[in-house]
Amino acid sequence: MILRSLRWRLILAGGGAIVLALVLAALGLALLFERHVERVAVADLEARAMAVAALVEPQPDGPPAFRKVASDPLYEQPFSGHYWQIGLGSSVLRSRSLWDFGFPPAEAPPDPAPPQGRRVLALTGPLERPLLALEWWLEVRSGGESLPLRIIVARDRAELDNARQGFLSDLLPYLGLLGLCLLAASSVQITVGLHPLRQIRAQVAALRSEQRARLGPDMPQEVQPLAAEIDALLDARDDELTKAHHRAGDLAHGFKTPLQALMGDARLLRDRGEADIAQSIELVAGSMRRLVDHELARARIRSDRLVAAVADPAVVIGRVVAVLQRTPAGAELDWQVDVAPGLAARIDPADLTEAVGALAENAVQHARRRIAISARRDGAHLAITLRDDGPGAPDAALTRLRQRGARLDEAGDNHGLGLAIVADIAAAAGGELMLRNATPGLEVTLRLLSAAKG
């Protein structure tokens, strides 16, 4: 699941790059620190070598002699980690810290000679400890003779290693904190960078809920081609739907004339005394005519709802009730209308009139004495509920009708669009049609998206 997330892919890739960069930075800083410490140590060894060289005193009439060694705690303690050794001809003088250990003698300077007669060596000292050493070759002239002077000043590398370890111990927490800050900054950067995709998701949801007709050009440059392709796809879909609706309407209109002719022939047969044949023809033609009216109404449902299409439930319900109260069946019923003020539905007013009219006609057909109609706000939706006091419907039928793709029974006399068309109108407007037995009667609720009343 994480690998399918673009956000997590970017975070993991960025986190891996940050960790790799910090590791390389830690190694590089450790190497630089080690070289710096070594340069400082070599500079210290050079200074100590100069002090050790001062122990050799040339004599005007004889070989050079060694002065008395000054007391230095670093070189007095055995195996202290700080050592020096002087080789003058065959004579060798060592620091007390070397104890019984001596560096290998050298009879002559290396060839070629190092710059300024100095070179840095890696030696093994007492107790097999690695040492950083500075070797310095000089010539001492005394009594007409020239003797080679070899000075070795060394220190234990453990001190340098400890300094590096201490540096890393101090550095790692700061690198960890830096890594967390970089990860947080990377996460913010990714969130900001992916925000246009979230914007597209919100606008696609607005398309589905018919709050807007198209994504539009107000998109970042990188995702504008995607938005343009989606809008082009929506345009092509709407064109196809419009053509399909026109074809369905044309087909239904084409059937109306032959059906009227059949109904006329049925009347002629009835006048001639062929009542059975006339009744059969009228039954078949009537059924076909209801199907034609069904498809005509369905073709009138606009699939490309506009955001500006807003209907006032109070006005629509008032008109429908006023019409039905003038019918013989509707005049005998008690109409109870309770519509909250200020309601508006995101649906074409003509479609809402057809839907409410079909539900009200169905209620008139089954009600005994009373029909109650109410409209109320339900969060982001509004619910228009019609309830009659008739016999209701079998629970098994209600369960079947709630299933996806199920259609309500359209059989019966001409009573408007039928509940199936009402369900189609509700679905096209982003709503739904719900039914339940109210005991007594049937309660039908048309749930639609609410809109701001203009």
Tab-separated table of C-alpha atoms in Angstrom:
chain	number	residue	atom	x	y	z
A	1	MET	CA	0.000	0.000	0.000
A	2	ILE	CA	2.854	2.393	0.855
A	3	LEU	CA	4.623	1.671	-2.442
A	4	ARG	CA	1.467	2.701	-4.303
A	5	SER	CA	1.498	6.097	-2.588
A	6	LEU	CA	3.337	8.800	-4.494
A	7	ARG	CA	3.796	10.769	-1.269
A	8	TRP	CA	5.415	7.849	0.553
A	9	ARG	CA	7.624	7.067	-2.440
A	10	LEU	CA	8.944	10.618	-2.416
A	11	ILE	CA	9.387	10.595	1.362
A	12	LEU	CA	11.254	7.282	1.308
A	13	ALA	CA	13.434	8.355	-1.607
A	14	GLY	CA	14.157	11.714	0.015
A	15	GLY	CA	14.797	10.082	3.389
A	16	GLY	CA	17.208	7.597	1.825
A	17	ALA	CA	19.066	10.394	0.048
A	18	ILE	CA	19.261	12.416	3.281
A	19	VAL	CA	20.562	9.437	5.279
A	20	LEU	CA	23.149	8.647	2.586
A	21	ALA	CA	24.249	12.293	2.486
A	22	LEU	CA	24.573	12.439	6.289
A	23	VAL	CA	26.586	9.203	6.378
A	24	LEU	CA	28.938	10.518	3.703
A	25	ALA	CA	29.146	13.838	5.554
A	26	ALA	CA	29.998	12.052	8.806
A	27	LEU	CA	32.724	10.000	7.106
A	28	GLY	CA	34.110	13.046	5.318
A	29	LEU	CA	34.091	15.194	8.458
A	30	ALA	CA	35.752	12.394	10.432
A	31	LEU	CA	38.460	12.102	7.764
A	32	LEU	CA	39.007	15.867	7.685
A	33	PHE	CA	39.099	16.018	11.464
A	34	GLU	CA	41.596	13.149	11.583
A	35	ARG	CA	43.858	14.896	9.065
A	36	HIS	CA	43.576	18.147	10.984
A	37	VAL	CA	44.413	16.458	14.263
A	38	GLU	CA	47.344	14.705	12.611
A	39	ARG	CA	48.659	17.994	11.217
A	40	VAL	CA	48.386	19.559	14.670
A	41	ALA	CA	50.142	16.527	16.174
A	42	VAL	CA	52.919	16.699	13.556
A	43	ALA	CA	53.361	20.414	14.279
A	44	ASP	CA	53.661	19.575	17.973
A	45	LEU	CA	56.196	16.848	17.179
A	46	GLU	CA	58.251	19.335	15.141
A	47	ALA	CA	58.315	21.727	18.090
A	48	ARG	CA	59.395	18.921	20.409
A	49	ALA	CA	62.005	17.768	17.901
A	50	MET	CA	63.530	21.256	17.970
A	51	ALA	CA	63.671	21.049	21.775
A	52	VAL	CA	65.263	17.595	21.601
A	53	ALA	CA	67.820	18.810	19.022
A	54	ALA	CA	68.964	21.370	21.574
A	55	LEU	CA	70.232	18.470	23.705
A	56	VAL	CA	73.130	18.001	21.274
A	57	GLU	CA	76.010	20.400	21.985
A	58	PRO	CA	78.864	20.612	19.433
A	59	GLN	CA	82.414	20.714	20.872
A	60	PRO	CA	85.178	22.802	19.232
A	61	ASP	CA	87.934	20.280	19.922
A	62	GLY	CA	86.084	16.977	19.999
A	63	PRO	CA	82.935	15.065	19.143
A	64	PRO	CA	79.538	16.542	20.032
A	65	ALA	CA	78.226	15.814	23.481
A	66	PHE	CA	74.772	15.427	24.944
A	67	ARG	CA	73.565	17.986	27.373
A	68	LYS	CA	71.777	17.012	30.530
A	69	VAL	CA	68.208	16.062	29.723
A	70	ALA	CA	65.652	18.439	31.220
A	71	SER	CA	62.954	16.821	33.281
A	72	ASP	CA	59.628	16.462	31.405
A	73	PRO	CA	56.814	14.346	32.922
A	74	LEU	CA	55.679	13.262	29.452
A	75	TYR	CA	59.048	11.634	28.752
A	76	GLU	CA	59.896	10.521	32.268
A	77	GLN	CA	57.025	8.096	32.827
A	78	PRO	CA	57.648	4.699	31.200
A	79	PHE	CA	55.357	3.894	28.289
A	80	SER	CA	53.595	7.247	28.633
A	81	GLY	CA	52.884	7.367	24.895
A	82	HIS	CA	55.388	10.203	24.263
A	83	TYR	CA	58.902	9.224	23.189
A	84	TRP	CA	62.058	10.571	21.643
A	85	GLN	CA	65.346	9.062	20.543
A	86	ILE	CA	68.574	10.733	19.365
A	87	GLY	CA	71.119	8.939	17.221
A	88	LEU	CA	74.452	10.733	16.835
A	89	GLY	CA	76.901	8.598	14.958
A	90	SER	CA	77.079	5.417	16.995
A	91	SER	CA	75.758	7.075	20.138
A	92	VAL	CA	72.071	6.782	20.997
A	93	LEU	CA	70.142	8.679	23.642
A	94	ARG	CA	66.529	7.796	24.496
A	95	SER	CA	63.778	9.246	26.636
A	96	ARG	CA	63.094	7.415	29.895
A	97	SER	CA	59.555	6.733	28.679
A	98	LEU	CA	60.947	4.233	26.138
A	99	TRP	CA	62.344	2.188	29.051
A	100	ASP	CA	64.108	-0.768	27.437
A	101	PHE	CA	62.687	-0.208	23.942
A	102	GLY	CA	64.594	1.409	21.122
A	103	PHE	CA	63.689	2.456	17.635
A	104	PRO	CA	65.631	0.680	14.878
A	105	PRO	CA	68.914	2.458	14.120
A	106	ALA	CA	69.683	4.008	10.760
A	107	GLU	CA	73.249	4.486	9.577
A	108	ALA	CA	72.468	7.147	6.947
A	109	PRO	CA	69.615	9.412	5.874
A	110	PRO	CA	67.170	7.987	3.325
A	111	ASP	CA	67.937	8.514	-0.321
A	112	PRO	CA	66.474	10.645	-1.674
A	113	ALA	CA	66.473	12.893	1.356
A	114	PRO	CA	63.052	14.162	2.497
A	115	PRO	CA	62.289	17.917	2.315
A	116	GLN	CA	64.117	19.763	5.104
A	117	GLY	CA	65.347	16.381	6.246
A	118	ARG	CA	62.005	15.572	7.875
A	119	ARG	CA	59.435	12.890	7.277
A	120	VAL	CA	56.398	11.487	9.112
A	121	LEU	CA	56.494	7.779	9.890
A	122	ALA	CA	54.154	5.168	11.288
A	123	LEU	CA	56.145	3.134	13.794
A	124	THR	CA	55.429	0.433	16.322
A	125	GLY	CA	56.426	1.449	19.820
A	126	PRO	CA	56.543	-0.158	23.230
A	127	LEU	CA	53.835	-2.694	24.024
A	128	GLU	CA	53.243	-3.033	20.256
A	129	ARG	CA	51.350	0.260	20.200
A	130	PRO	CA	51.129	2.166	16.893
A	131	LEU	CA	52.883	5.518	16.942
A	132	LEU	CA	52.875	8.687	14.892
A	133	ALA	CA	56.544	9.661	14.547
A	134	LEU	CA	58.582	12.479	13.078
A	135	GLU	CA	62.066	11.620	11.839
A	136	TRP	CA	64.533	14.524	11.442
A	137	TRP	CA	68.006	14.196	9.902
A	138	LEU	CA	70.658	16.830	10.623
A	139	GLU	CA	74.416	17.163	10.334
A	140	VAL	CA	76.497	18.212	13.318
A	141	ARG	CA	80.007	19.548	12.636
A	142	SER	CA	82.417	19.390	15.508
A	143	GLY	CA	86.258	19.264	15.537
A	144	GLY	CA	86.382	19.248	11.759
A	145	GLU	CA	84.113	16.219	11.536
A	146	SER	CA	80.539	15.974	10.320
A	147	LEU	CA	78.295	13.457	12.031
A	148	PRO	CA	74.730	12.527	11.037
A	149	LEU	CA	72.140	13.371	13.685
A	150	ARG	CA	68.892	11.436	13.636
A	151	ILE	CA	66.028	12.587	15.887
A	152	ILE	CA	62.822	10.602	16.289
A	153	VAL	CA	59.940	12.136	18.237
A	154	ALA	CA	56.816	9.995	18.527
A	155	ARG	CA	53.427	9.884	20.231
A	156	ASP	CA	50.817	7.190	20.690
A	157	ARG	CA	48.151	7.148	17.959
A	158	ALA	CA	45.543	6.109	20.539
A	159	GLU	CA	45.234	9.761	21.550
A	160	LEU	CA	44.457	10.717	17.973
A	161	ASP	CA	41.958	7.870	17.648
A	162	ASN	CA	40.306	8.895	20.913
A	163	ALA	CA	40.035	12.480	19.654
A	164	ARG	CA	38.371	11.249	16.470
A	165	GLN	CA	35.960	9.047	18.392
A	166	GLY	CA	35.114	11.914	20.681
A	167	PHE	CA	34.517	14.167	17.682
A	168	LEU	CA	32.181	11.592	16.129
A	169	SER	CA	30.365	11.098	19.431
A	170	ASP	CA	29.730	14.836	19.586
A	171	LEU	CA	28.919	15.086	15.878
A	172	LEU	CA	26.407	12.220	15.504
A	173	PRO	CA	23.633	13.730	17.691
A	174	TYR	CA	23.814	16.962	15.700
A	175	LEU	CA	23.743	15.023	12.432
A	176	GLY	CA	20.722	13.110	13.704
A	177	LEU	CA	18.966	16.364	14.605
A	178	LEU	CA	19.917	17.795	11.227
A	179	GLY	CA	18.539	14.672	9.544
A	180	LEU	CA	15.195	15.051	11.346
A	181	CYS	CA	14.999	18.708	10.344
A	182	LEU	CA	15.792	17.820	6.737
A	183	LEU	CA	13.165	15.053	6.746
A	184	ALA	CA	10.586	17.465	8.151
A	185	ALA	CA	11.521	20.051	5.535
A	186	SER	CA	11.348	17.375	2.820
A	187	SER	CA	7.912	16.294	4.045
A	188	VAL	CA	6.681	19.889	3.937
A	189	GLN	CA	8.158	20.306	0.473
A	190	ILE	CA	6.467	17.121	-0.754
A	191	THR	CA	3.158	18.166	0.798
A	192	VAL	CA	3.315	21.553	-0.894
A	193	GLY	CA	4.408	19.967	-4.158
A	194	LEU	CA	1.574	17.414	-4.144
A	195	HIS	CA	-1.078	19.920	-3.076
A	196	PRO	CA	-2.234	20.444	-6.690
A	197	LEU	CA	-3.092	16.729	-6.860
A	198	ARG	CA	-5.248	17.131	-3.755
A	199	GLN	CA	-6.829	20.141	-5.438
A	200	ILE	CA	-7.601	18.011	-8.482
A	201	ARG	CA	-9.186	15.360	-6.247
A	202	ALA	CA	-11.363	17.997	-4.584
A	203	GLN	CA	-12.412	19.428	-7.939
A	204	VAL	CA	-13.178	15.969	-9.335
A	205	ALA	CA	-15.368	15.385	-6.265
A	206	ALA	CA	-17.025	18.724	-7.017
A	207	LEU	CA	-17.622	17.481	-10.561
A	208	ARG	CA	-19.288	14.364	-9.258
A	209	SER	CA	-21.465	16.334	-6.834
A	210	GLU	CA	-22.222	18.839	-9.643
A	211	GLN	CA	-20.796	21.780	-7.732
A	212	ARG	CA	-18.813	22.662	-10.850
A	213	ALA	CA	-19.068	21.704	-14.503
A	214	ARG	CA	-15.370	21.410	-15.415
A	215	LEU	CA	-11.950	21.455	-13.774
A	216	GLY	CA	-11.091	24.647	-15.624
A	217	PRO	CA	-7.757	26.337	-16.355
A	218	ASP	CA	-7.038	27.465	-12.768
A	219	MET	CA	-4.463	24.709	-12.242
A	220	PRO	CA	-0.681	24.678	-11.798
A	221	GLN	CA	1.250	24.494	-15.039
A	222	GLU	CA	2.470	20.937	-14.395
A	223	VAL	CA	-1.029	19.466	-13.980
A	224	GLN	CA	-2.847	21.719	-16.437
A	225	PRO	CA	-2.459	19.173	-19.302
A	226	LEU	CA	-4.083	16.513	-17.098
A	227	ALA	CA	-6.966	18.851	-16.221
A	228	ALA	CA	-7.398	19.751	-19.899
A	229	GLU	CA	-7.558	16.064	-20.866
A	230	ILE	CA	-10.162	15.396	-18.154
A	231	ASP	CA	-12.267	18.349	-19.332
A	232	ALA	CA	-11.993	17.133	-22.928
A	233	LEU	CA	-13.089	13.668	-21.794
A	234	LEU	CA	-16.082	15.191	-19.980
A	235	ASP	CA	-17.000	17.180	-23.085
A	236	ALA	CA	-16.867	14.053	-25.223
A	237	ARG	CA	-18.941	12.129	-22.666
A	238	ASP	CA	-21.589	14.853	-22.531
A	239	ASP	CA	-21.754	14.970	-26.309
A	240	GLU	CA	-22.307	11.225	-26.448
A	241	LEU	CA	-24.945	11.353	-23.720
A	242	THR	CA	-26.738	14.201	-25.451
A	243	LYS	CA	-26.760	12.275	-28.705
A	244	ALA	CA	-27.982	9.140	-26.916
A	245	HIS	CA	-30.804	11.080	-25.239
A	246	HIS	CA	-31.787	12.615	-28.554
A	247	ARG	CA	-31.826	9.184	-30.175
A	248	ALA	CA	-33.953	7.790	-27.343
A	249	GLY	CA	-36.350	10.721	-27.633
A	250	ASP	CA	-36.580	10.390	-31.390
A	251	LEU	CA	-37.250	6.666	-31.083
A	252	ALA	CA	-39.943	7.197	-28.485
A	253	HIS	CA	-41.602	9.927	-30.553
A	254	GLY	CA	-41.443	7.631	-33.560
A	255	PHE	CA	-43.446	5.014	-31.667
A	256	LYS	CA	-46.154	7.432	-30.489
A	257	THR	CA	-47.841	7.853	-33.885
A	258	PRO	CA	-48.189	4.085	-34.622
A	259	LEU	CA	-49.471	3.532	-31.079
A	260	GLN	CA	-52.108	6.230	-31.511
A	261	ALA	CA	-53.110	4.561	-34.746
A	262	LEU	CA	-53.434	1.220	-32.928
A	263	MET	CA	-55.589	2.825	-30.264
A	264	GLY	CA	-57.788	4.268	-33.038
A	265	ASP	CA	-58.093	0.857	-34.654
A	266	ALA	CA	-59.039	-0.604	-31.275
A	267	ARG	CA	-61.864	1.916	-30.951
A	268	LEU	CA	-63.116	1.013	-34.443
A	269	LEU	CA	-63.081	-2.683	-33.521
A	270	ARG	CA	-64.989	-1.935	-30.307
A	271	ASP	CA	-67.592	0.014	-32.300
A	272	ARG	CA	-67.960	-2.994	-34.595
A	273	GLY	CA	-68.612	-5.289	-31.642
A	274	GLU	CA	-65.132	-6.856	-31.461
A	275	ALA	CA	-64.691	-5.913	-27.811
A	276	ASP	CA	-62.312	-8.768	-26.917
A	277	ILE	CA	-59.905	-7.991	-29.744
A	278	ALA	CA	-60.147	-4.253	-29.016
A	279	GLN	CA	-59.385	-4.829	-25.329
A	280	SER	CA	-56.341	-6.959	-26.181
A	281	ILE	CA	-55.031	-4.323	-28.574
A	282	GLU	CA	-55.649	-1.544	-26.030
A	283	LEU	CA	-53.844	-3.510	-23.318
A	284	VAL	CA	-50.759	-4.074	-25.462
A	285	ALA	CA	-50.779	-0.562	-26.916
A	286	GLY	CA	-51.282	0.963	-23.468
A	287	SER	CA	-48.331	-0.954	-22.068
A	288	MET	CA	-46.182	0.127	-25.003
A	289	ARG	CA	-47.354	3.720	-24.584
A	290	ARG	CA	-46.307	3.749	-20.935
A	291	LEU	CA	-42.868	2.502	-21.952
A	292	VAL	CA	-42.661	5.247	-24.590
A	293	ASP	CA	-43.630	7.905	-22.030
A	294	HIS	CA	-41.082	6.393	-19.679
A	295	GLU	CA	-38.276	6.790	-22.241
A	296	LEU	CA	-39.419	10.278	-23.231
A	297	ALA	CA	-39.236	11.372	-19.619
A	298	ARG	CA	-35.869	9.729	-19.172
A	299	ALA	CA	-34.570	11.501	-22.276
A	300	ARG	CA	-35.659	14.813	-20.766
A	301	ILE	CA	-33.451	14.277	-17.708
A	302	ARG	CA	-30.391	16.412	-18.306
A	303	SER	CA	-27.161	14.641	-17.467
A	304	ASP	CA	-25.082	17.806	-17.652
A	305	ARG	CA	-26.468	19.540	-14.567
A	306	LEU	CA	-25.212	23.089	-14.131
A	307	VAL	CA	-24.178	24.550	-10.823
A	308	ALA	CA	-26.694	27.354	-11.333
A	309	ALA	CA	-29.647	24.902	-11.594
A	310	VAL	CA	-31.411	25.464	-8.259
A	311	ALA	CA	-35.030	24.655	-7.370
A	312	ASP	CA	-37.215	25.933	-4.536
A	313	PRO	CA	-38.948	22.908	-2.917
A	314	ALA	CA	-41.655	25.095	-1.355
A	315	VAL	CA	-42.691	26.498	-4.741
A	316	VAL	CA	-42.576	23.105	-6.492
A	317	ILE	CA	-44.518	21.275	-3.773
A	318	GLY	CA	-47.099	24.071	-3.650
A	319	ARG	CA	-47.734	23.864	-7.387
A	320	VAL	CA	-47.985	20.069	-7.424
A	321	VAL	CA	-50.392	19.978	-4.483
A	322	ALA	CA	-52.519	22.757	-6.009
A	323	VAL	CA	-52.885	20.764	-9.244
A	324	LEU	CA	-53.686	17.445	-7.533
A	325	GLN	CA	-56.226	19.040	-5.212
A	326	ARG	CA	-58.295	19.907	-8.279
A	327	THR	CA	-58.474	16.261	-9.351
A	328	PRO	CA	-61.401	14.165	-8.137
A	329	ALA	CA	-59.197	11.780	-6.133
A	330	GLY	CA	-56.974	14.517	-4.738
A	331	ALA	CA	-59.877	16.729	-3.667
A	332	GLU	CA	-61.112	14.049	-1.249
A	333	LEU	CA	-57.782	13.811	0.629
A	334	ASP	CA	-56.380	15.777	3.556
A	335	TRP	CA	-53.099	17.375	2.431
A	336	GLN	CA	-50.599	18.210	5.181
A	337	VAL	CA	-47.674	20.250	3.845
A	338	ASP	CA	-44.759	21.212	6.119
A	339	VAL	CA	-41.838	22.817	4.230
A	340	ALA	CA	-39.106	24.616	6.152
A	341	PRO	CA	-38.395	28.123	4.813
A	342	GLY	CA	-35.228	29.001	2.959
A	343	LEU	CA	-34.624	25.598	1.385
A	344	ALA	CA	-33.043	25.167	-2.051
A	345	ALA	CA	-32.132	21.998	-3.956
A	346	ARG	CA	-29.371	21.594	-6.546
A	347	ILE	CA	-31.621	20.255	-9.285
A	348	ASP	CA	-33.410	21.582	-12.327
A	349	PRO	CA	-36.851	22.928	-11.267
A	350	ALA	CA	-38.596	21.035	-14.093
A	351	ASP	CA	-36.995	17.760	-12.986
A	352	LEU	CA	-37.957	18.382	-9.356
A	353	THR	CA	-41.539	19.116	-10.466
A	354	GLU	CA	-41.690	15.855	-12.423
A	355	ALA	CA	-40.228	13.861	-9.517
A	356	VAL	CA	-42.486	15.347	-6.820
A	357	GLY	CA	-45.476	15.111	-9.151
A	358	ALA	CA	-44.864	11.406	-9.788
A	359	LEU	CA	-44.482	10.682	-6.059
A	360	ALA	CA	-47.596	12.696	-5.198
A	361	GLU	CA	-49.661	10.976	-7.928
A	362	ASN	CA	-48.540	7.603	-6.610
A	363	ALA	CA	-49.523	8.649	-3.078
A	364	VAL	CA	-52.970	9.862	-4.311
A	365	GLN	CA	-53.527	6.535	-5.980
A	366	HIS	CA	-52.942	4.551	-2.755
A	367	ALA	CA	-53.895	6.934	0.072
A	368	ARG	CA	-57.157	6.485	1.999
A	369	ARG	CA	-57.667	9.867	3.674
A	370	ARG	CA	-54.375	11.735	4.198
A	371	ILE	CA	-51.085	12.643	2.510
A	372	ALA	CA	-48.284	14.374	4.402
A	373	ILE	CA	-45.485	16.190	2.561
A	374	SER	CA	-42.480	17.665	4.382
A	375	ALA	CA	-39.109	19.112	3.443
A	376	ARG	CA	-36.226	19.658	5.836
A	377	ARG	CA	-32.481	20.233	5.753
A	378	ASP	CA	-30.247	17.205	6.393
A	379	GLY	CA	-26.629	18.375	6.622
A	380	ALA	CA	-25.386	19.063	3.090
A	381	HIS	CA	-28.625	17.586	1.718
A	382	LEU	CA	-32.339	18.232	1.987
A	383	ALA	CA	-35.020	15.572	2.249
A	384	ILE	CA	-38.477	15.785	0.675
A	385	THR	CA	-40.715	13.157	2.278
A	386	LEU	CA	-44.178	12.041	1.106
A	387	ARG	CA	-46.236	9.740	3.316
A	388	ASP	CA	-49.668	8.281	2.643
A	389	ASP	CA	-51.962	6.198	4.843
A	390	GLY	CA	-52.497	3.463	2.272
A	391	PRO	CA	-51.648	-0.245	2.465
A	392	GLY	CA	-47.880	0.259	1.898
A	393	ALA	CA	-45.730	-2.302	0.099
A	394	PRO	CA	-44.445	-5.778	1.002
A	395	ASP	CA	-41.163	-5.693	2.903
A	396	ALA	CA	-39.656	-8.174	0.460
A	397	ALA	CA	-40.353	-5.793	-2.415
A	398	LEU	CA	-38.741	-2.883	-0.545
A	399	THR	CA	-35.633	-4.957	0.095
A	400	ARG	CA	-35.376	-5.850	-3.575
A	401	LEU	CA	-35.859	-2.266	-4.658
A	402	ARG	CA	-32.952	-1.065	-2.518
A	403	GLN	CA	-30.507	-3.265	-4.437
A	404	ARG	CA	-28.202	-1.699	-7.019
A	405	GLY	CA	-29.732	-1.737	-10.490
A	406	ALA	CA	-33.220	-2.734	-9.341
A	407	ARG	CA	-36.227	-1.028	-10.947
A	408	LEU	CA	-39.573	-0.236	-9.429
A	409	ASP	CA	-42.697	-1.643	-11.008
A	410	GLU	CA	-43.954	0.675	-13.719
A	411	ALA	CA	-47.151	-1.249	-14.373
A	412	GLY	CA	-50.570	0.279	-13.821
A	413	ASP	CA	-52.576	3.118	-15.246
A	414	ASN	CA	-51.047	6.308	-16.519
A	415	HIS	CA	-49.782	8.027	-13.364
A	416	GLY	CA	-46.864	10.198	-14.516
A	417	LEU	CA	-43.263	9.095	-14.693
A	418	GLY	CA	-43.344	6.213	-12.239
A	419	LEU	CA	-41.034	5.612	-9.305
A	420	ALA	CA	-38.269	4.265	-11.538
A	421	ILE	CA	-38.009	7.611	-13.358
A	422	VAL	CA	-37.996	9.438	-10.013
A	423	ALA	CA	-35.028	7.284	-8.997
A	424	ASP	CA	-33.319	8.197	-12.281
A	425	ILE	CA	-33.937	11.910	-11.705
A	426	ALA	CA	-32.563	11.680	-8.159
A	427	ALA	CA	-29.461	9.800	-9.298
A	428	ALA	CA	-28.807	12.296	-12.103
A	429	ALA	CA	-28.954	15.138	-9.541
A	430	GLY	CA	-26.556	13.385	-7.148
A	431	GLY	CA	-29.310	12.280	-4.754
A	432	GLU	CA	-31.229	9.122	-3.963
A	433	LEU	CA	-34.741	7.775	-3.509
A	434	MET	CA	-35.554	5.872	-0.295
A	435	LEU	CA	-38.689	3.905	0.569
A	436	ARG	CA	-39.977	2.381	3.780
A	437	ASN	CA	-43.273	1.198	5.208
A	438	ALA	CA	-44.662	3.753	7.641
A	439	THR	CA	-47.399	1.532	9.128
A	440	PRO	CA	-49.793	2.567	7.804
A	441	GLY	CA	-48.842	3.650	4.362
A	442	LEU	CA	-45.640	4.098	2.423
A	443	GLU	CA	-43.036	6.753	3.157
A	444	VAL	CA	-40.949	7.899	0.211
A	445	THR	CA	-37.991	10.252	0.725
A	446	LEU	CA	-36.307	12.146	-2.080
A	447	ARG	CA	-32.831	13.147	-0.829
A	448	LEU	CA	-31.096	15.857	-2.867
A	449	LEU	CA	-28.030	18.067	-2.560
A	450	SER	CA	-28.738	21.334	-0.821
A	451	ALA	CA	-27.879	24.645	-2.471
A	452	ALA	CA	-27.666	28.283	-1.423
A	453	LYS	CA	-30.893	30.041	-2.139
A	454	GLY	CA	-30.373	32.899	-4.541
